[in-house]
Amino acid sequence: MRRLPLRSLTAAVALLTLLAGCSSSAPSAGGHGSSSGVTPSTRAGLVGTTGDNHGTRIGPTDPRRAISLSISMATASDAEINRALAAIEDPNSPDYHHYLTPAEYAQRFGPSAAALVTVERSLSDAGFHVTLPSAGGSLLGAQGTVAQAETFFRVQLSDYRTASGETYYAPDAAPRLPEEWKGAALK
């Protein structure tokens, strides 16, 4: 198995986390979301921010619309990861150029199995279809409807239109995570 530098894995996880928070598509011309043809400018998500001030609120998002979520799981501290990176790059370190596989990264820095089970179970219990975590274990996917997401995260999603005519949706408030997720998923 090819080993990737820890810095590359960390950067990839950070990029995926950023993009994953914006993982569902805006409504098509017919008013229903579609996962095909989604571009970054037509993505929206429950990333903890309300509708930005670059668009005009159109109205509530269709509660039947499909939505894909990516939950960013809590991982090791930045200090721990930075120490490991420094050791991998230090010619005097016994870890010099000892790169980690995704499985090794997940074991060393990823969320615990208990944390993954807790988040997965609560999403499943709420009716979401949960997908396997990412290779590093830091992202857990789920698919459901806007209504499920609104109920689960205690938010209202609204559709917005930008000055250029693009549509997106955003929550009216920061999503509230279930209490059992404390320490398991990022806020």
Coordinates of N, CA, C and O in Angstrom, one line a residue:
M1 N 0.8 -1.2 0.0 CA 0.0 0.0 0.0 C 0.9 1.2 0.0 O 1.9 1.3 0.7
R2 N 0.6 2.2 -0.8 CA 1.3 3.4 -0.9 C 1.1 4.3 0.4 O 0.0 4.5 0.8
R3 N 2.1 4.8 0.9 CA 2.1 5.6 2.1 C 2.1 7.1 1.7 O 2.9 7.4 0.9
L4 N 1.3 7.9 2.3 CA 1.2 9.3 2.0 C 1.8 10.1 3.1 O 1.7 9.7 4.3
P5 N 2.5 11.2 2.8 CA 3.0 12.0 3.9 C 1.9 12.5 4.8 O 0.8 12.8 4.3
L6 N 2.1 12.5 6.1 CA 1.1 13.0 7.1 C 0.6 14.4 6.7 O -0.6 14.6 6.8
R7 N 1.5 15.2 6.3 CA 1.1 16.6 5.9 C 0.1 16.5 4.8 O -0.9 17.3 4.8
S8 N 0.3 15.7 3.8 CA -0.7 15.5 2.7 C -2.0 15.0 3.2 O -3.1 15.5 2.8
L9 N -2.0 14.1 4.1 CA -3.3 13.5 4.6 C -4.0 14.6 5.4 O -5.2 14.8 5.3
T10 N -3.2 15.4 6.3 CA -3.8 16.4 7.1 C -4.4 17.5 6.2 O -5.6 17.9 6.4
A11 N -3.7 17.9 5.1 CA -4.3 18.9 4.2 C -5.5 18.3 3.5 O -6.5 19.1 3.3
A12 N -5.5 17.1 3.1 CA -6.6 16.5 2.4 C -7.8 16.4 3.3 O -8.9 16.7 2.9
V13 N -7.6 16.0 4.6 CA -8.7 16.0 5.5 C -9.3 17.4 5.7 O -10.5 17.6 5.8
A14 N -8.4 18.4 5.9 CA -8.9 19.7 6.1 C -9.7 20.2 4.9 O -10.8 20.8 5.0
L15 N -9.2 19.9 3.7 CA -9.9 20.3 2.5 C -11.3 19.6 2.4 O -12.3 20.2 2.1
L16 N -11.3 18.3 2.6 CA -12.5 17.5 2.6 C -13.5 18.1 3.6 O -14.7 18.1 3.3
T17 N -13.0 18.4 4.8 CA -13.9 18.9 5.8 C -14.5 20.2 5.3 O -15.7 20.4 5.5
L18 N -13.7 21.1 4.8 CA -14.2 22.4 4.3 C -15.3 22.1 3.2 O -16.4 22.7 3.2
L19 N -15.0 21.3 2.2 CA -15.9 21.0 1.1 C -17.1 20.2 1.6 O -18.2 20.4 1.1
A20 N -16.9 19.3 2.5 CA -18.0 18.4 2.9 C -19.1 19.2 3.6 O -20.2 18.8 3.6
G21 N -18.7 20.2 4.3 CA -19.7 21.0 5.0 C -20.7 21.7 4.0 O -21.7 22.2 4.3
C22 N -20.3 21.6 2.7 CA -21.1 22.2 1.7 C -21.4 21.1 0.6 O -21.2 21.3 -0.5
S23 N -22.0 20.0 1.1 CA -22.1 18.8 0.3 C -23.4 18.6 -0.4 O -23.6 17.7 -1.1
S24 N -24.4 19.5 -0.3 CA -25.6 19.2 -1.0 C -25.9 20.3 -2.0 O -25.5 21.4 -1.9
S25 N -26.7 19.9 -3.0 CA -26.9 20.8 -4.2 C -28.0 21.8 -4.0 O -28.9 21.5 -3.2
A26 N -28.0 22.8 -4.7 CA -29.1 23.8 -4.7 C -30.2 23.2 -5.6 O -30.0 22.3 -6.4
P27 N -31.4 23.8 -5.5 CA -32.5 23.2 -6.3 C -32.2 23.4 -7.8 O -31.6 24.4 -8.2
S28 N -32.7 22.5 -8.6 CA -32.6 22.6 -10.0 C -33.7 23.6 -10.5 O -34.5 24.0 -9.7
A29 N -33.8 23.8 -11.8 CA -34.8 24.7 -12.3 C -36.2 24.2 -11.9 O -37.1 25.0 -11.7
G30 N -36.3 22.9 -11.7 CA -37.6 22.4 -11.4 C -37.9 22.4 -9.9 O -39.0 22.1 -9.4
G31 N -36.9 22.9 -9.1 CA -37.2 23.1 -7.7 C -36.7 22.0 -6.8 O -36.9 22.0 -5.6
H32 N -36.2 20.9 -7.4 CA -35.8 19.7 -6.6 C -34.3 19.6 -6.7 O -33.7 19.8 -7.8
G33 N -33.6 19.2 -5.6 CA -32.2 19.1 -5.6 C -31.7 17.9 -6.4 O -32.5 17.0 -6.6
S34 N -30.5 18.0 -6.9 CA -29.9 16.9 -7.7 C -28.5 16.8 -7.4 O -27.8 17.9 -7.2
S35 N -27.9 15.6 -7.3 CA -26.5 15.5 -7.0 C -25.7 15.5 -8.3 O -24.5 15.6 -8.2
S36 N -26.3 15.5 -9.4 CA -25.5 15.6 -10.7 C -25.3 17.0 -11.1 O -26.2 17.8 -10.9
G37 N -24.2 17.3 -11.6 CA -23.9 18.6 -12.1 C -23.7 19.7 -11.0 O -23.9 20.8 -11.3
V38 N -23.4 19.2 -9.8 CA -23.2 20.2 -8.7 C -21.8 20.8 -8.9 O -20.8 20.2 -9.0
T39 N -21.8 22.1 -8.8 CA -20.6 22.9 -8.8 C -20.4 23.6 -7.4 O -21.4 23.7 -6.7
P40 N -19.2 23.9 -7.1 CA -19.0 24.6 -5.8 C -19.9 25.8 -5.6 O -20.3 26.1 -4.5
S41 N -20.2 26.5 -6.6 CA -21.0 27.7 -6.5 C -22.5 27.4 -6.2 O -23.3 28.3 -5.9
T42 N -22.9 26.1 -6.4 CA -24.3 25.8 -6.1 C -24.5 24.8 -4.9 O -25.4 24.1 -4.8
R43 N -23.5 24.8 -4.1 CA -23.5 23.9 -2.9 C -23.9 24.7 -1.7 O -23.7 25.9 -1.6
A44 N -24.5 24.0 -0.7 CA -24.8 24.7 0.5 C -24.7 23.7 1.6 O -24.5 22.5 1.4
G45 N -24.7 24.1 2.9 CA -24.6 23.1 3.9 C -24.9 23.7 5.3 O -25.1 24.9 5.5
L46 N -24.9 22.8 6.2 CA -25.1 23.1 7.6 C -23.7 23.3 8.3 O -23.3 22.5 9.1
V47 N -23.1 24.3 7.9 CA -21.7 24.5 8.4 C -21.7 25.5 9.6 O -20.6 25.9 10.0
G48 N -22.8 25.8 10.2 CA -22.9 26.6 11.4 C -23.0 28.1 11.1 O -23.0 28.9 12.0
T49 N -23.2 28.5 9.9 CA -23.4 29.9 9.6 C -24.8 30.0 8.9 O -25.3 29.1 8.3
T50 N -25.4 31.1 9.2 CA -26.7 31.4 8.6 C -26.5 31.9 7.2 O -25.4 32.2 6.8
G51 N -27.7 32.1 6.5 CA -27.6 32.6 5.2 C -26.7 33.8 5.1 O -26.9 34.7 5.9
D52 N -25.8 33.8 4.1 CA -24.9 35.0 4.1 C -25.6 36.2 3.6 O -26.7 36.2 3.1
N53 N -24.9 37.3 3.6 CA -25.4 38.6 3.2 C -25.2 38.8 1.7 O -25.2 40.0 1.3
H54 N -24.8 37.8 1.0 CA -24.6 38.0 -0.5 C -25.8 37.5 -1.3 O -25.8 37.5 -2.5
G55 N -26.9 37.1 -0.6 CA -28.1 36.6 -1.3 C -29.3 37.1 -0.7 O -29.3 37.6 0.4
T56 N -30.4 36.9 -1.4 CA -31.7 37.4 -1.0 C -32.5 36.1 -0.6 O -32.6 35.2 -1.5
R57 N -33.2 36.1 0.5 CA -33.9 34.9 0.9 C -35.2 34.8 0.0 O -35.9 35.8 -0.2
I58 N -35.3 33.6 -0.6 CA -36.4 33.3 -1.4 C -37.6 32.7 -0.6 O -38.8 33.0 -0.9
G59 N -37.3 31.8 0.3 CA -38.3 31.2 1.1 C -37.8 29.9 1.7 O -36.6 29.6 1.6
P60 N -38.6 29.2 2.4 CA -38.1 27.9 3.0 C -37.7 26.9 2.0 O -38.3 26.8 0.9
T61 N -36.7 26.1 2.3 CA -36.3 25.0 1.5 C -37.3 23.9 1.5 O -37.9 23.6 2.6
D62 N -37.6 23.3 0.4 CA -38.5 22.2 0.3 C -38.1 21.1 1.3 O -37.1 20.5 1.2
P63 N -39.0 20.7 2.2 CA -38.7 19.8 3.3 C -38.5 18.4 2.7 O -37.8 17.5 3.3
R64 N -39.0 18.1 1.5 CA -38.8 16.7 0.9 C -37.5 16.6 0.1 O -37.2 15.5 -0.3
R65 N -36.8 17.7 -0.1 CA -35.6 17.7 -0.9 C -34.6 16.8 -0.2 O -34.4 16.8 1.0
A66 N -33.9 16.0 -1.0 CA -32.8 15.2 -0.5 C -31.6 16.1 -0.1 O -31.3 17.1 -0.7
I67 N -30.9 15.6 0.9 CA -29.8 16.3 1.4 C -28.7 15.3 1.8 O -29.0 14.2 2.3
S68 N -27.4 15.7 1.5 CA -26.3 14.9 1.9 C -25.5 15.6 3.0 O -25.2 16.8 2.8
L69 N -25.2 15.0 4.0 CA -24.4 15.6 5.1 C -23.0 15.0 5.3 O -22.9 13.8 5.0
S70 N -22.1 15.7 5.7 CA -20.8 15.2 6.0 C -20.5 15.7 7.4 O -20.4 16.9 7.7
I71 N -20.4 14.8 8.4 CA -20.1 15.2 9.8 C -18.6 15.1 10.0 O -18.0 14.1 9.8
S72 N -18.1 16.2 10.5 CA -16.6 16.2 10.8 C -16.4 15.7 12.2 O -16.8 16.4 13.1
M73 N -15.8 14.6 12.3 CA -15.5 14.0 13.6 C -14.3 14.7 14.3 O -13.4 15.1 13.6
A74 N -14.4 14.7 15.6 CA -13.3 15.3 16.4 C -12.1 14.3 16.2 O -12.2 13.1 16.2
T75 N -10.9 14.9 16.0 CA -9.7 14.1 15.9 C -8.6 14.6 16.9 O -8.9 15.5 17.7
A76 N -7.4 14.1 16.7 CA -6.3 14.5 17.6 C -6.1 16.1 17.5 O -6.5 16.7 16.6
S77 N -5.5 16.6 18.5 CA -5.2 18.0 18.6 C -4.2 18.4 17.5 O -3.4 17.6 17.0
D78 N -4.3 19.7 17.1 CA -3.4 20.2 16.1 C -1.9 20.0 16.6 O -1.0 19.8 15.8
A79 N -1.7 20.2 17.9 CA -0.4 20.1 18.5 C 0.2 18.7 18.3 O 1.3 18.6 17.9
E80 N -0.7 17.7 18.5 CA -0.2 16.3 18.3 C 0.2 16.1 16.8 O 1.2 15.4 16.5
I81 N -0.7 16.5 15.9 CA -0.4 16.3 14.5 C 0.8 17.1 14.1 O 1.6 16.5 13.3
N82 N 1.0 18.3 14.5 CA 2.1 19.1 14.2 C 3.4 18.5 14.7 O 4.5 18.5 14.0
R83 N 3.4 17.9 15.9 CA 4.6 17.2 16.4 C 4.9 16.0 15.5 O 6.1 15.8 15.2
A84 N 3.9 15.2 15.1 CA 4.2 14.1 14.2 C 4.7 14.6 12.9 O 5.6 13.9 12.3
L85 N 4.2 15.6 12.3 CA 4.7 16.2 11.1 C 6.2 16.6 11.2 O 7.0 16.3 10.3
A86 N 6.5 17.3 12.3 CA 7.8 17.7 12.5 C 8.8 16.5 12.6 O 9.9 16.6 12.0
A87 N 8.4 15.5 13.3 CA 9.2 14.3 13.4 C 9.4 13.6 12.0 O 10.6 13.2 11.7
I88 N 8.4 13.6 11.2 CA 8.5 13.0 9.9 C 9.5 13.8 9.0 O 10.2 13.2 8.1
E89 N 9.6 15.1 9.2 CA 10.4 15.9 8.4 C 11.8 16.2 8.9 O 12.6 16.8 8.3
D90 N 12.0 15.7 10.2 CA 13.3 16.0 10.8 C 14.3 14.8 10.6 O 14.1 13.7 11.0
P91 N 15.4 15.1 9.8 CA 16.3 14.0 9.5 C 16.9 13.4 10.8 O 17.4 12.2 10.7
N92 N 16.9 14.0 11.9 CA 17.4 13.5 13.1 C 16.4 12.6 13.9 O 16.8 12.0 14.9
S93 N 15.2 12.6 13.4 CA 14.1 11.9 14.1 C 14.1 10.4 13.7 O 14.3 10.1 12.5
P94 N 13.8 9.5 14.6 CA 13.6 8.1 14.1 C 12.4 7.9 13.2 O 12.2 6.9 12.5
D95 N 11.5 8.9 13.2 CA 10.3 8.8 12.4 C 10.5 9.5 11.0 O 9.5 9.7 10.2
Y96 N 11.7 10.0 10.8 CA 12.0 10.7 9.5 C 11.6 9.8 8.3 O 12.0 8.7 8.2
H97 N 10.8 10.4 7.5 CA 10.2 9.8 6.3 C 9.5 8.5 6.5 O 9.3 7.7 5.6
H98 N 9.0 8.3 7.7 CA 8.1 7.2 8.0 C 6.7 7.7 7.9 O 6.1 8.1 8.9
Y99 N 6.2 7.6 6.7 CA 4.9 8.1 6.4 C 3.8 7.2 6.8 O 4.0 6.0 7.0
L100 N 2.6 7.7 7.1 CA 1.5 6.9 7.6 C 0.5 6.6 6.4 O 0.3 7.4 5.6
T101 N 0.0 5.4 6.5 CA -1.1 5.0 5.6 C -2.4 5.6 6.2 O -2.4 6.1 7.3
P102 N -3.4 5.7 5.4 CA -4.7 6.3 5.9 C -5.2 5.5 7.2 O -5.7 6.1 8.1
A103 N -5.0 4.2 7.2 CA -5.4 3.4 8.3 C -4.6 3.7 9.6 O -5.1 3.8 10.7
E104 N -3.3 3.9 9.4 CA -2.4 4.3 10.5 C -2.8 5.7 11.0 O -2.8 6.0 12.2
Y105 N -3.1 6.6 10.1 CA -3.5 8.0 10.5 C -4.8 7.9 11.3 O -4.9 8.5 12.3
A106 N -5.7 7.1 10.8 CA -7.0 7.0 11.5 C -6.8 6.4 12.9 O -7.4 6.9 13.9
Q107 N -5.9 5.4 13.0 CA -5.7 4.8 14.3 C -5.0 5.8 15.3 O -5.3 5.8 16.5
R108 N -4.1 6.5 14.8 CA -3.3 7.4 15.6 C -4.0 8.7 15.9 O -3.9 9.2 17.0
F109 N -4.7 9.3 15.0 CA -5.2 10.6 15.1 C -6.7 10.7 15.0 O -7.3 11.8 15.3
G110 N -7.3 9.7 14.5 CA -8.8 9.7 14.2 C -9.7 9.6 15.4 O -9.2 9.4 16.5
P111 N -11.0 9.7 15.2 CA -11.9 9.5 16.3 C -11.9 8.0 16.8 O -11.6 7.1 16.0
S112 N -12.4 7.9 18.0 CA -12.5 6.5 18.5 C -13.6 5.8 17.8 O -14.6 6.4 17.3
A113 N -13.6 4.4 17.9 CA -14.7 3.6 17.4 C -16.0 3.9 18.1 O -17.0 4.0 17.5
A114 N -15.9 4.2 19.4 CA -17.1 4.5 20.2 C -17.7 5.8 19.7 O -18.9 5.9 19.6
A115 N -16.9 6.8 19.4 CA -17.4 8.1 18.9 C -18.1 7.9 17.5 O -19.2 8.4 17.3
L116 N -17.5 7.1 16.6 CA -18.1 6.9 15.3 C -19.4 6.1 15.5 O -20.4 6.5 14.9
V117 N -19.5 5.2 16.4 CA -20.7 4.4 16.6 C -21.8 5.3 17.2 O -23.0 5.3 16.8
T118 N -21.4 6.2 18.1 CA -22.4 7.1 18.7 C -23.0 8.0 17.7 O -24.3 8.2 17.6
V119 N -22.2 8.6 16.8 CA -22.7 9.5 15.8 C -23.6 8.8 14.8 O -24.7 9.2 14.4
E120 N -23.0 7.6 14.3 CA -23.7 6.8 13.3 C -25.1 6.4 13.9 O -26.1 6.4 13.2
R121 N -25.1 5.9 15.1 CA -26.4 5.4 15.7 C -27.4 6.5 15.8 O -28.6 6.3 15.4
S122 N -27.0 7.7 16.2 CA -28.0 8.8 16.4 C -28.5 9.2 15.0 O -29.7 9.6 14.9
L123 N -27.7 9.3 14.0 CA -28.1 9.6 12.7 C -29.1 8.6 12.1 O -30.1 8.9 11.5
S124 N -28.7 7.3 12.3 CA -29.6 6.2 11.8 C -30.9 6.2 12.5 O -32.0 6.1 11.9
D125 N -30.9 6.5 13.8 CA -32.2 6.5 14.6 C -33.1 7.7 14.1 O -34.3 7.6 14.3
A126 N -32.5 8.7 13.6 CA -33.2 9.9 13.1 C -33.7 9.6 11.6 O -34.3 10.5 11.0
G127 N -33.4 8.5 11.1 CA -33.8 8.1 9.7 C -32.9 8.4 8.6 O -33.2 8.2 7.4
F128 N -31.7 8.9 8.9 CA -30.7 9.1 7.9 C -30.0 7.8 7.5 O -29.9 6.8 8.2
H129 N -29.6 7.7 6.2 CA -28.8 6.6 5.7 C -27.4 7.0 5.9 O -26.9 8.0 5.3
V130 N -26.6 6.3 6.7 CA -25.3 6.6 7.1 C -24.3 5.8 6.2 O -24.5 4.6 6.0
T131 N -23.3 6.5 5.7 CA -22.3 5.9 4.9 C -21.0 5.7 5.7 O -20.9 6.3 6.8
L132 N -20.1 4.9 5.2 CA -18.9 4.6 5.9 C -18.1 5.8 6.1 O -18.1 6.8 5.3
P133 N -17.3 5.9 7.2 CA -16.4 7.0 7.4 C -15.3 7.1 6.3 O -15.0 6.1 5.7
S134 N -14.8 8.3 6.2 CA -13.7 8.4 5.2 C -12.5 7.6 5.7 O -12.4 7.1 6.8
A135 N -11.5 7.4 4.8 CA -10.3 6.6 5.1 C -9.6 7.0 6.4 O -9.2 6.2 7.2
G136 N -9.6 8.3 6.7 CA -8.9 8.7 7.9 C -9.9 8.8 9.1 O -9.5 9.1 10.2
G137 N -11.2 8.4 8.8 CA -12.2 8.4 9.9 C -12.7 9.7 10.3 O -13.5 9.8 11.2
S138 N -12.2 10.8 9.7 CA -12.6 12.1 10.2 C -13.9 12.6 9.6 O -14.5 13.6 10.1
L139 N -14.5 12.0 8.6 CA -15.8 12.4 8.0 C -16.7 11.2 8.0 O -16.3 10.1 7.6
L140 N -17.9 11.5 8.4 CA -19.0 10.5 8.3 C -20.1 11.0 7.5 O -20.5 12.2 7.7
G141 N -20.6 10.3 6.5 CA -21.6 10.8 5.6 C -23.0 10.3 6.0 O -23.1 9.3 6.6
A142 N -24.0 11.1 5.6 CA -25.4 10.7 5.8 C -26.3 11.3 4.8 O -26.0 12.5 4.3
Q143 N -27.3 10.6 4.4 CA -28.3 11.1 3.4 C -29.6 11.1 4.0 O -30.0 10.1 4.7
G144 N -30.4 12.1 3.7 CA -31.8 12.1 4.2 C -32.5 13.2 3.5 O -32.2 13.6 2.4
T145 N -33.5 13.8 4.2 CA -34.3 14.9 3.6 C -34.0 16.2 4.4 O -33.5 16.2 5.6
V146 N -34.4 17.3 3.8 CA -34.2 18.6 4.5 C -35.0 18.6 5.8 O -34.6 19.0 6.8
A147 N -36.2 18.0 5.8 CA -37.1 17.9 7.0 C -36.3 17.2 8.1 O -36.4 17.6 9.3
Q148 N -35.7 16.1 7.8 CA -34.9 15.3 8.8 C -33.8 16.2 9.3 O -33.6 16.2 10.6
A149 N -33.1 16.8 8.5 CA -32.0 17.7 8.9 C -32.5 18.8 9.8 O -31.8 19.1 10.8
E150 N -33.5 19.4 9.4 CA -34.1 20.6 10.2 C -34.5 20.1 11.6 O -34.2 20.7 12.6
T151 N -35.1 18.9 11.7 CA -35.6 18.4 13.0 C -34.4 18.0 13.8 O -34.2 18.3 15.0
F152 N -33.4 17.2 13.2 CA -32.3 16.7 13.9 C -31.4 17.8 14.5 O -30.9 17.8 15.6
F153 N -31.1 18.8 13.6 CA -30.2 19.9 14.0 C -30.9 21.1 14.5 O -30.2 22.1 14.9
R154 N -32.2 21.1 14.6 CA -33.0 22.2 15.2 C -32.7 23.5 14.5 O -32.4 24.5 15.1
V155 N -32.8 23.5 13.1 CA -32.7 24.7 12.3 C -33.8 24.7 11.3 O -34.5 23.7 11.1
Q156 N -33.9 25.9 10.6 CA -34.8 26.0 9.5 C -33.9 26.3 8.3 O -33.1 27.3 8.4
L157 N -34.0 25.6 7.2 CA -33.3 25.9 6.0 C -34.1 26.8 5.1 O -35.3 26.6 4.9
S158 N -33.4 27.8 4.5 CA -34.1 28.7 3.6 C -33.3 28.7 2.3 O -32.1 28.6 2.3
D159 N -34.0 29.0 1.2 CA -33.4 29.1 -0.1 C -33.0 30.6 -0.3 O -33.8 31.5 0.1
Y160 N -31.9 30.8 -0.9 CA -31.4 32.2 -1.2 C -31.0 32.3 -2.7 O -30.7 31.3 -3.3
R161 N -31.0 33.5 -3.2 CA -30.5 33.7 -4.6 C -29.5 34.8 -4.5 O -29.7 35.9 -3.9
T162 N -28.4 34.6 -5.2 CA -27.3 35.6 -5.3 C -27.7 36.6 -6.4 O -28.6 36.4 -7.2
A163 N -26.9 37.7 -6.4 CA -27.1 38.7 -7.4 C -26.9 38.2 -8.8 O -27.5 38.6 -9.8
S164 N -26.1 37.1 -9.0 CA -25.9 36.5 -10.3 C -26.9 35.5 -10.6 O -26.8 34.9 -11.7
G165 N -27.9 35.3 -9.8 CA -29.0 34.3 -10.1 C -28.8 32.9 -9.5 O -29.7 32.1 -9.7
E166 N -27.6 32.6 -8.9 CA -27.4 31.3 -8.4 C -28.3 31.1 -7.1 O -28.4 32.1 -6.4
T167 N -28.7 29.9 -6.9 CA -29.5 29.6 -5.7 C -28.7 28.7 -4.8 O -28.0 27.8 -5.3
Y168 N -29.0 28.8 -3.5 CA -28.4 27.9 -2.5 C -29.3 28.0 -1.3 O -30.3 28.7 -1.2
Y169 N -29.0 27.1 -0.3 CA -29.8 27.1 0.9 C -28.8 27.2 2.1 O -27.6 26.9 2.0
A170 N -29.3 27.7 3.2 CA -28.5 27.9 4.4 C -29.4 27.8 5.6 O -30.6 28.1 5.5
P171 N -28.9 27.4 6.7 CA -29.7 27.4 8.0 C -29.9 28.8 8.5 O -29.1 29.7 8.3
D172 N -31.0 29.0 9.3 CA -31.3 30.2 9.9 C -30.4 30.5 11.2 O -30.4 31.6 11.7
A173 N -29.8 29.4 11.7 CA -29.0 29.5 12.9 C -28.0 28.4 12.9 O -28.1 27.5 12.0
A174 N -27.0 28.5 13.7 CA -26.0 27.4 13.8 C -26.7 26.1 14.2 O -27.5 26.1 15.1
P175 N -26.4 25.0 13.6 CA -27.0 23.7 13.9 C -26.6 23.4 15.4 O -25.5 23.6 15.8
R176 N -27.5 22.7 16.1 CA -27.3 22.3 17.4 C -27.1 20.8 17.4 O -27.9 20.0 16.9
L177 N -25.9 20.3 17.9 CA -25.6 18.9 17.9 C -26.2 18.2 19.1 O -26.3 18.8 20.1
P178 N -26.5 17.0 18.9 CA -27.1 16.2 20.0 C -26.1 16.1 21.2 O -24.9 16.1 20.9
E179 N -26.6 16.1 22.4 CA -25.7 16.1 23.6 C -24.8 14.9 23.6 O -23.6 15.0 24.0
E180 N -25.2 13.7 23.1 CA -24.4 12.5 23.1 C -23.2 12.7 22.1 O -22.3 11.9 22.2
W181 N -23.2 13.7 21.2 CA -22.1 13.9 20.3 C -20.9 14.7 21.0 O -19.9 14.9 20.4
K182 N -21.1 15.1 22.2 CA -20.1 16.0 22.9 C -18.8 15.3 22.8 O -18.6 14.1 23.3
G183 N -17.8 15.9 22.2 CA -16.5 15.4 22.1 C -16.3 14.4 20.9 O -15.2 14.1 20.6
A184 N -17.4 14.0 20.3 CA -17.3 13.0 19.2 C -17.2 13.8 17.8 O -16.6 13.3 16.9
A185 N -18.0 14.8 17.7 CA -18.1 15.5 16.4 C -17.7 17.0 16.7 O -17.9 17.5 17.8
L186 N -17.2 17.6 15.6 CA -16.8 19.0 15.8 C -18.0 19.9 15.8 O -19.0 19.6 15.2
K187 N -18.0 21.0 16.6 CA -19.1 22.0 16.6 C -18.9 23.0 15.5 O -17.9 23.3 15.1

